[in-house]
Coordinates of C-alpha atoms and ligand atoms in Angstrom, one line a residue:
M1082 CA -4.0 22.7 34.4
A1083 CA -7.5 25.3 33.8
T1084 CA -7.9 26.3 30.2
Q1085 CA -6.6 29.9 30.2
T1086 CA -8.5 32.8 29.3
T1087 CA -7.5 35.0 26.0
E1088 CA -5.9 37.6 28.4
E1089 CA -4.0 35.7 30.1
R1090 CA -2.6 34.3 26.5
I1091 CA -2.4 37.4 25.2
S1092 CA 0.0 38.9 28.3
E1093 CA 2.2 35.5 28.1
R1094 CA 2.4 36.1 24.3
L1095 CA 4.1 39.3 25.4
E1096 CA 6.0 38.3 28.0
L1097 CA 9.3 36.6 26.4
S1098 CA 12.3 35.0 28.9
P1099 CA 15.8 36.4 27.9
E1100 CA 16.6 33.0 26.6
E1101 CA 13.2 33.3 24.6
A1102 CA 14.5 36.7 23.2
K1103 CA 17.9 36.1 22.5
L1104 CA 16.5 32.2 20.7
L1105 CA 14.9 34.8 18.6
K1106 CA 17.2 37.4 17.2
E1107 CA 19.9 34.5 16.5
G1108 CA 17.9 31.4 15.8
T1109 CA 17.6 30.6 12.3
L1110 CA 15.6 27.2 10.8
A1111 CA 19.0 26.3 8.5
D1112 CA 20.2 25.5 12.0
T1113 CA 20.5 21.7 12.0
E1114 CA 20.5 21.8 15.6
I1115 CA 17.1 23.5 15.8
Q1116 CA 16.0 22.1 12.9
A1117 CA 16.3 18.8 15.3
H1118 CA 15.1 20.3 18.2
P1119 CA 12.9 23.4 17.4
R1120 CA 10.0 23.6 19.7
D1121 CA 12.0 26.3 21.4
F1122 CA 12.3 28.5 18.5
Y1123 CA 8.8 27.5 17.7
R1124 CA 7.5 29.0 20.3
A1125 CA 9.9 32.2 20.6
M1126 CA 8.5 33.0 17.2
R1127 CA 4.7 32.5 17.7
H1128 CA 4.8 34.6 21.3
G1129 CA 6.9 37.2 20.2
D1130 CA 7.4 37.6 16.4
P1131 CA 4.6 35.2 15.2
I1132 CA 5.4 36.7 11.6
H1133 CA 9.3 36.4 11.4
F1134 CA 11.4 37.0 8.8
D1135 CA 14.6 34.3 8.7
E1136 CA 17.5 35.6 7.5
K1137 CA 19.7 32.7 6.8
L1138 CA 16.5 31.2 5.1
G1139 CA 15.7 34.5 3.6
S1140 CA 11.9 33.6 4.2
W1141 CA 9.3 34.5 6.2
L1142 CA 7.9 32.3 9.0
V1143 CA 4.2 31.6 9.5
T1144 CA 4.2 29.9 13.0
R1145 CA 0.5 30.8 14.7
H1146 CA -2.1 28.4 13.3
E1147 CA -4.5 30.9 13.0
D1148 CA -2.3 33.0 10.3
I1149 CA -1.1 29.4 8.7
S1150 CA -5.2 28.9 8.0
A1151 CA -5.6 32.6 7.0
V1152 CA -2.5 32.0 4.3
Q1153 CA -3.4 28.4 3.2
S1154 CA -7.2 29.1 2.3
D1155 CA -5.9 32.2 0.2
P1156 CA -4.0 29.9 -2.8
V1157 CA -4.0 33.3 -4.9
T1158 CA -2.1 36.0 -2.4
F1159 CA -0.1 33.0 -1.3
S1160 CA 1.2 31.7 -4.4
V1161 CA 2.4 27.4 -4.0
K1162 CA 4.1 27.8 -7.7
H1163 CA 6.2 30.4 -7.4
G1164 CA 7.0 29.3 -3.6
Y1165 CA 7.6 25.6 -4.8
S1166 CA 9.8 27.2 -7.9
E1167 CA 11.7 29.4 -5.9
Q1168 CA 12.5 26.8 -3.3
Q1169 CA 13.6 23.8 -6.1
A1170 CA 17.4 23.6 -6.4
R1171 CA 17.7 27.5 -5.3
G1172 CA 19.9 29.1 -6.8
M1173 CA 21.1 26.4 -9.5
R1174 CA 17.5 26.0 -11.1
E1175 CA 18.5 26.8 -14.9
E1176 CA 21.5 23.4 -14.8
F1177 CA 18.8 21.3 -12.8
E1178 CA 16.5 22.0 -15.7
G1179 CA 19.1 21.7 -18.4
Y1180 CA 20.1 18.0 -17.0
L1181 CA 16.8 16.7 -16.3
R1182 CA 16.1 17.3 -20.2
E1183 CA 18.9 16.0 -21.1
H1184 CA 19.1 12.8 -18.8
G1185 CA 15.5 12.4 -17.5
G1186 CA 13.4 12.5 -20.2
G1187 CA 12.4 16.0 -19.9
Y1188 CA 11.7 18.7 -17.2
F1189 CA 7.9 18.5 -16.2
P1190 CA 7.4 21.0 -13.8
D1191 CA 5.3 19.7 -11.0
A1192 CA 1.7 19.6 -12.1
I1193 CA 0.0 20.0 -8.4
M1194 CA 2.4 22.6 -7.1
S1195 CA 0.4 25.4 -9.0
D1196 CA -2.5 27.8 -8.3
P1197 CA -5.8 28.4 -9.4
P1198 CA -7.8 28.0 -11.5
Y1199 CA -4.9 25.3 -13.1
H1200 CA -4.8 24.1 -10.1
T1201 CA -8.2 23.3 -9.7
R1202 CA -8.2 21.0 -12.8
I1203 CA -5.0 19.2 -12.0
R1204 CA -7.0 18.2 -8.5
K1205 CA -10.2 16.7 -9.9
L1206 CA -7.9 14.6 -12.4
M1207 CA -5.4 13.5 -9.3
E1208 CA -8.3 12.4 -7.4
N1209 CA -9.0 9.8 -9.8
A1210 CA -6.1 8.0 -7.7
F1211 CA -7.4 8.5 -4.6
T1212 CA -10.6 7.8 -4.5
A1213 CA -12.5 6.2 -1.1
H1214 CA -12.9 2.8 -3.7
R1215 CA -9.0 2.6 -4.0
V1216 CA -8.4 3.5 0.1
K1217 CA -10.7 0.6 0.3
E1218 CA -9.4 -1.7 -1.9
L1219 CA -5.7 -1.0 -0.9
E1220 CA -6.1 -1.8 3.2
P1221 CA -5.8 -5.5 2.7
R1222 CA -3.2 -5.4 0.5
I1223 CA -1.2 -3.0 2.8
T1224 CA -2.0 -4.8 5.9
A1225 CA -0.7 -8.1 4.4
V1226 CA 2.7 -6.3 3.6
V1227 CA 2.9 -4.4 6.6
H1228 CA 2.5 -7.3 8.5
D1229 CA 4.8 -9.6 6.6
L1230 CA 7.8 -6.6 6.8
I1231 CA 7.6 -6.4 10.9
E1232 CA 7.3 -10.5 10.8
E1233 CA 10.6 -10.6 8.8
V1234 CA 12.2 -8.3 11.2
V1235 CA 11.3 -9.5 14.2
A1236 CA 11.9 -13.1 13.4
K1237 CA 15.7 -12.2 12.4
G1238 CA 16.4 -9.1 14.5
E1239 CA 16.9 -10.8 17.9
G1240 CA 15.3 -8.5 19.8
K1241 CA 16.9 -5.4 18.1
C1242 CA 16.6 -3.1 15.0
D1243 CA 16.4 -0.2 13.5
A1244 CA 12.6 1.1 13.8
V1245 CA 13.4 3.6 10.7
K1246 CA 16.1 1.8 8.5
D1247 CA 14.3 -1.3 8.9
I1248 CA 11.1 -0.4 9.3
A1249 CA 9.4 3.0 8.7
I1250 CA 11.5 3.2 5.3
P1251 CA 11.0 -0.3 3.7
L1252 CA 7.4 -0.7 5.2
T1253 CA 6.1 2.6 3.2
I1254 CA 8.4 1.7 0.1
R1255 CA 6.7 -1.7 -0.5
V1256 CA 3.5 0.2 0.2
I1257 CA 4.1 2.3 -2.1
V1258 CA 5.3 -0.3 -4.6
E1259 CA 1.4 -1.7 -4.4
Q1260 CA -0.4 1.4 -4.9
L1261 CA 1.4 2.4 -8.0
G1262 CA 1.8 -0.7 -9.5
L1263 CA 5.8 -0.7 -9.2
D1264 CA 7.7 -3.8 -9.7
Q1265 CA 8.6 -5.4 -6.1
G1266 CA 13.3 -5.4 -5.5
M1267 CA 13.0 -1.6 -5.5
E1268 CA 13.4 -0.9 -2.5
E1269 CA 16.7 0.7 -2.5
K1270 CA 16.1 2.2 -5.7
I1271 CA 12.9 4.3 -4.7
S1272 CA 14.9 5.3 -1.1
R1273 CA 17.3 7.3 -3.2
W1274 CA 15.2 8.7 -5.7
S1275 CA 13.2 10.4 -2.8
V1276 CA 15.5 11.4 -1.0
A1277 CA 17.1 13.1 -4.4
V1278 CA 13.3 14.4 -4.8
T1279 CA 12.6 16.0 -1.3
A1280 CA 15.8 18.0 -1.2
Q1281 CA 14.7 19.8 -3.7
I1282 CA 12.3 21.6 -0.6
G1283 CA 14.7 21.0 2.5
A1284 CA 16.9 24.2 1.1
M1285 CA 20.3 22.7 2.0
Q1286 CA 21.3 21.7 -1.7
T1287 CA 24.9 22.6 -2.6
R1288 CA 25.9 22.4 -6.2
E1289 CA 27.2 18.9 -5.9
T1290 CA 24.7 17.4 -4.4
M1291 CA 22.4 18.9 -6.2
L1292 CA 24.3 17.5 -9.0
E1293 CA 24.2 14.0 -7.6
N1294 CA 20.2 14.3 -6.6
A1295 CA 19.8 15.4 -10.2
Q1296 CA 21.1 12.0 -11.4
Q1297 CA 18.7 10.0 -9.3
I1298 CA 15.5 12.1 -10.2
A1299 CA 16.8 11.6 -13.9
D1300 CA 17.0 7.7 -13.4
L1301 CA 13.9 8.0 -11.6
Q1302 CA 12.2 10.0 -14.4
N1303 CA 13.6 7.4 -17.5
Y1304 CA 11.6 4.4 -15.2
L1305 CA 8.8 6.1 -14.4
I1306 CA 7.7 7.0 -18.8
A1307 CA 8.2 3.0 -19.1
K1308 CA 6.0 1.9 -16.4
M1309 CA 3.8 4.6 -18.0
K1310 CA 3.6 3.6 -21.1
E1311 CA 3.0 0.0 -20.5
K1312 CA 0.0 0.8 -18.2
E1313 CA -1.7 3.3 -21.1
A1314 CA -1.3 0.3 -23.2
N1315 CA -2.2 -2.5 -20.4
P1316 CA -4.1 -1.1 -17.6
T1317 CA -4.0 -2.7 -14.2
E1318 CA -5.9 -2.1 -10.7
D1319 CA -3.1 0.5 -8.8
M1320 CA -2.3 4.3 -9.1
I1321 CA -0.2 5.2 -11.9
S1322 CA -3.4 3.3 -14.7
D1323 CA -5.3 5.8 -13.0
L1324 CA -3.6 8.6 -13.4
V1325 CA -2.3 7.5 -16.8
H1326 CA -6.3 7.0 -17.7
A1327 CA -7.5 10.0 -15.9
E1328 CA -10.5 11.8 -17.2
V1329 CA -13.0 14.3 -15.9
T1330 CA -16.2 15.5 -17.3
N1331 CA -16.7 19.4 -17.8
E1332 CA -20.4 21.0 -17.2
D1333 CA -20.7 21.2 -20.8
G1334 CA -19.8 17.5 -21.4
S1335 CA -16.5 18.3 -23.1
K1336 CA -14.0 15.2 -21.6
E1337 CA -10.8 16.4 -19.9
K1338 CA -7.3 14.5 -19.4
L1339 CA -3.7 14.9 -18.1
T1340 CA -0.8 15.6 -20.7
F1341 CA 1.7 13.3 -20.9
E1342 CA 4.3 15.9 -18.9
E1343 CA 1.3 16.2 -15.9
A1344 CA 0.7 12.7 -15.6
V1345 CA 4.8 12.3 -15.0
S1346 CA 4.5 14.8 -12.9
L1347 CA 1.8 14.0 -10.9
V1348 CA 3.1 10.1 -10.5
R1349 CA 6.2 11.5 -9.1
A1350 CA 4.5 13.2 -6.5
T1351 CA 2.8 10.3 -5.3
L1352 CA 5.3 8.5 -5.3
I1353 CA 7.5 10.8 -3.4
A1354 CA 4.9 13.2 -1.4
G1355 CA 3.2 10.2 0.5
N1356 CA 6.6 8.2 1.3
D1357 CA 8.9 10.1 3.2
T1358 CA 6.0 11.7 5.0
T1359 CA 4.5 8.5 5.9
A1360 CA 7.6 6.7 7.3
T1361 CA 8.6 9.8 8.8
A1362 CA 5.1 9.3 10.8
I1363 CA 5.9 5.7 11.6
G1364 CA 9.6 6.4 12.8
N1365 CA 8.1 9.3 14.8
L1366 CA 5.5 6.5 16.0
F1367 CA 8.1 4.1 17.5
Y1368 CA 10.3 7.5 18.8
V1369 CA 7.2 8.2 21.3
L1370 CA 6.4 4.4 21.8
T1371 CA 10.3 4.3 23.3
T1372 CA 10.3 8.0 24.9
R1373 CA 7.4 9.0 25.8
P1374 CA 6.2 7.2 29.2
G1375 CA 2.5 5.9 28.7
I1376 CA 2.2 6.3 25.0
A1377 CA 3.0 1.8 24.6
E1378 CA 0.0 1.5 27.0
L1379 CA -2.4 3.7 25.7
L1380 CA -1.6 2.4 22.5
E1381 CA -2.0 -1.4 23.7
S1382 CA -5.7 -0.3 25.3
V1383 CA -7.1 1.6 22.2
I1384 CA -6.2 -1.2 19.5
D1385 CA -9.1 -2.8 18.9
D1386 CA -11.1 -0.1 19.2
D1387 CA -11.2 1.8 15.7
R1388 CA -12.1 5.5 16.7
Q1389 CA -10.2 5.6 20.0
L1390 CA -7.4 4.4 18.0
N1391 CA -8.1 6.9 14.9
R1392 CA -8.2 9.7 17.7
F1393 CA -4.5 7.9 18.5
I1394 CA -3.2 8.4 14.8
E1395 CA -4.9 11.5 14.8
E1396 CA -2.8 13.5 17.9
H1397 CA 0.1 11.6 17.1
L1398 CA 0.2 13.4 13.5
R1399 CA -0.4 16.8 15.4
N1400 CA 2.2 16.1 18.1
E1401 CA 4.6 15.1 15.8
P1402 CA 3.9 16.0 12.7
P1403 CA 6.1 15.0 10.2
V1404 CA 6.0 17.8 6.9
R1405 CA 7.5 20.6 9.1
A1406 CA 7.1 23.4 7.0
L1407 CA 6.6 24.0 3.2
S1408 CA 6.4 27.3 0.6
R1409 CA 4.5 29.9 -0.7
M1410 CA 5.1 33.3 -2.6
T1411 CA 3.4 36.3 -2.3
T1412 CA 2.2 37.4 -5.2
R1413 CA 1.2 41.2 -3.9
E1414 CA 2.3 43.2 -1.1
V1415 CA 0.3 41.7 1.9
T1416 CA -0.6 42.2 5.6
V1417 CA -0.9 39.2 7.8
N1418 CA -1.6 39.7 11.3
G1419 CA -0.3 43.1 11.2
T1420 CA 2.9 42.6 9.7
T1421 CA 3.3 43.6 6.2
I1422 CA 4.6 40.8 3.9
P1423 CA 6.2 42.6 0.7
A1424 CA 5.3 41.5 -2.7
H1425 CA 7.1 38.5 -4.1
A1426 CA 8.4 37.0 -0.9
H1427 CA 9.4 33.1 0.4
M1428 CA 7.3 32.5 2.9
L1429 CA 7.1 29.0 4.9
L1430 CA 4.4 27.6 7.2
V1431 CA 5.5 26.0 9.8
Y1432 CA 3.1 23.9 10.3
G1433 CA 5.2 22.2 13.5
S1434 CA 4.6 25.0 14.8
G1435 CA 0.7 25.7 13.7
N1436 CA 0.5 22.2 15.7
D1437 CA 2.4 23.5 18.8
D1438 CA 0.4 26.5 18.9
E1439 CA -0.9 26.7 22.6
T1440 CA -4.5 28.8 22.3
V1441 CA -6.3 26.7 19.5
F1442 CA -4.5 23.2 21.7
P1443 CA -4.1 23.7 25.8
E1444 CA -0.9 21.8 26.9
P1445 CA 0.4 21.5 23.6
R1446 CA 2.8 18.7 24.3
K1447 CA 0.2 16.7 26.6
F1448 CA -0.3 13.0 24.3
D1449 CA -4.2 13.3 25.0
I1450 CA -6.7 11.7 22.0
E1451 CA -9.5 13.3 24.4
R1452 CA -9.0 16.5 22.6
K1453 CA -12.2 18.0 21.6
N1454 CA -10.9 19.7 18.4
I1455 CA -8.0 17.3 17.7
G1456 CA -8.6 16.5 14.3
R1457 CA -7.9 20.8 13.7
H1458 CA -4.8 20.0 13.5
V1459 CA -2.5 21.3 10.7
A1460 CA 0.1 18.2 10.1
F1461 CA -1.9 17.8 6.3
G1462 CA -1.8 21.5 5.5
G1463 CA -5.9 22.9 4.4
G1464 CA -7.2 24.7 1.8
P1465 CA -7.1 24.2 -1.7
H1466 CA -3.8 22.4 -1.1
R1467 CA -4.1 19.9 1.9
C1468 CA -2.8 16.3 1.2
I1469 CA -4.6 15.1 -1.4
G1470 CA -2.6 11.2 0.3
L1471 CA -4.2 11.9 3.5
A1472 CA -6.8 8.7 4.1
L1473 CA -4.4 6.6 2.5
A1474 CA -2.0 7.8 4.8
R1475 CA -4.1 7.8 8.0
M1476 CA -4.9 3.8 7.1
E1477 CA -1.1 3.0 6.6
V1478 CA 0.0 4.6 9.8
K1479 CA -2.8 3.2 11.6
V1480 CA -2.5 -0.3 10.1
A1481 CA 1.3 0.3 11.0
A1482 CA 0.1 0.9 14.7
R1483 CA -2.0 -2.3 14.5
E1484 CA 0.7 -4.8 13.5
I1485 CA 3.8 -3.0 16.2
V1486 CA 1.4 -3.6 19.1
K1487 CA 0.6 -7.3 17.7
Q1488 CA 4.4 -8.1 16.6
M1489 CA 6.2 -6.3 19.3
K1490 CA 6.7 -5.0 22.7
N1491 CA 8.3 -3.8 25.3
L1492 CA 9.8 -1.2 22.7
K1493 CA 13.3 0.5 24.3
L1494 CA 15.2 2.8 22.6
A1495 CA 18.9 1.6 22.3
I1496 CA 20.7 5.0 21.8
P1497 CA 20.6 7.7 24.8
E1498 CA 17.1 9.8 23.3
S1499 CA 20.6 12.7 23.1
E1500 CA 22.1 11.3 20.2
I1501 CA 19.4 10.5 17.6
T1502 CA 19.8 12.2 14.8
Y1503 CA 17.9 14.1 12.2
T1504 CA 17.6 14.6 8.7
P1505 CA 18.6 18.0 7.7
T1506 CA 16.0 20.0 6.1
V1507 CA 13.6 22.9 6.6
A1508 CA 10.5 20.4 4.9
T1509 CA 10.2 17.6 7.4
H1510 CA 11.1 17.1 10.9
T1511 CA 13.0 13.4 9.9
I1512 CA 14.8 11.1 12.3
E1513 CA 17.2 9.1 10.5
S1514 CA 18.2 6.2 12.4
L1515 CA 16.0 5.2 15.6
P1516 CA 18.2 1.5 16.9
I1517 CA 15.3 0.0 19.7
T1518 CA 15.1 -3.3 21.3
F1519 CA 12.4 -5.3 21.7
E1520 CA 10.5 -8.2 23.2
A1521 CA 8.5 -10.9 20.2
R1522 CA 4.9 -11.3 21.1
Ligands
HEM2997 C1 1.8 11.3 7.5 C2 1.6 11.3 5.7 C3 1.6 12.3 5.4 C4 1.5 14.2 5.3 C5 2.0 14.6 7.0 C6 1.6 14.7 4.4 C7 1.3 16.5 4.9 C8 1.2 17.3 3.6 C9 0.8 18.5 3.7 C10 1.2 19.3 4.8 C11 0.3 18.6 2.3 C12 0.1 20.1 2.1 C13 1.2 20.5 1.3 C14 0.7 22.5 1.3 O1 0.4 23.4 1.7 O2 1.4 23.2 -0.2 C15 0.1 18.0 1.4 C16 0.0 18.1 0.4 C17 0.1 16.9 -0.6 N1 0.0 15.5 -0.3 FE1 0.5 14.8 1.7 N2 0.9 13.8 3.4 C18 1.4 12.7 3.7 C19 0.9 11.9 3.0 C20 0.7 11.7 1.6 C21 0.5 10.3 0.7 C22 0.3 9.2 1.6 C23 0.3 10.9 -0.8 C24 -0.2 10.1 -1.8 C25 0.4 9.3 -1.8 C26 0.7 12.3 -0.4 C27 0.3 13.4 -1.8 C28 0.1 14.4 -1.7 C29 0.2 15.6 -2.9 C30 -0.2 15.1 -3.7 C31 0.0 17.0 -1.8 C32 0.2 18.2 -2.7 C33 -1.6 18.2 -3.2 C34 -2.2 19.6 -3.6 O3 -1.3 20.6 -3.2 O4 -3.0 19.7 -4.0 N3 0.7 12.8 1.1 N4 0.8 16.7 2.3

């Protein structure tokens, strides 16, 4: 297909099919069917109502790439702090906080989910744990962890496994254990903790699940606090030690450190933010390798060419973005792309839709590693809140891709595609289970 002209794009934007018009009128991102298969809904919004009010969620959905970029580059008008705390334990916040104060060593507001100028200070201190040195130092350790895990699965799987439950999730957890300097053998606990924290931004909790999740988070905090105290006294080569000892020097020569509460919240954020997201990216990689013709061959053809492999990973993150939508809250009335949003309104930046915006990425469903603007995707967000762990995430997905190709071949989905289930959440687009068959290489 030839690249469209601006006029053609605009006229296409104005034309909604009857099905799209119906979807726009009746659809909601709270619907688990739409959460699982959102692309038609995204497209209808982008074309018919790019800043769409989702009544069921009570949120404004920002769906076009251009508008997402504009919103994320103005962190004062569009507050992460208020957006996040509005999402957290929606409607049950006090009870949630009280539980953690009583049972979890305290309530530690997420220091990184904040606004400038406070966010600028925290981000600088947090960057101590994400230096190029730390990422480079982790690569051989991560490669060994990923190699061993896939080897175990291949050895015992007899050509069958669940690519999400047996590989993507445990792999990411083992990596995070290495990265943070936690104890091995905690996979199951970390997985439960991760689900509980992530549920806070998923907008799908009942009171009962909120309380169960609060219990898990309390358990997590108690574990982390003990670990941090250990590393405060005896630093080791890992991210918890980096955060506990983080220090920046201001222009006037004065030094700044994180408070203990801030450090706890950042260790928790590092554990959680990189876990589900990266596991989702790897689960999605298995999904495209088993369902999209030609992708496995394409990956094999680039596996020894670092530049092309990096492009493959970037296009994968654009094509199947793990993070679907994250929150902002308006601090004043504001007009975005002709739509006026009131003050104190909750918004979701729908990164999943931005990555499919055909005005930026022609033929968005085509997996094309030759795209000229391959790096413009918003899978890692943008602006001052752009993912702090992106170098680590890219490396981890790349290492996983390499090890999959080295050790497995002829990957096939073991269930009909229509039976794949997704985690009910607005925040990510996550496959829950992906049974596959394969041959050992
Ligand atoms: C493929 C994997 C990943 C994806 C798709 C992803 C995606 C994102 C996105 C979209 C944001 C922007 C948040 C916003 O706009 O409000 C973000 C922020 C963040 N990410 Fe990631 N992430 C990934 C991996 C990681 C890893 C491995 C870590 C750490 C170990 C991490 C830590 C964070 C943190 C702490 C923030 C908040 C940054 C801030 O607000 O300044 N992420 N990530």
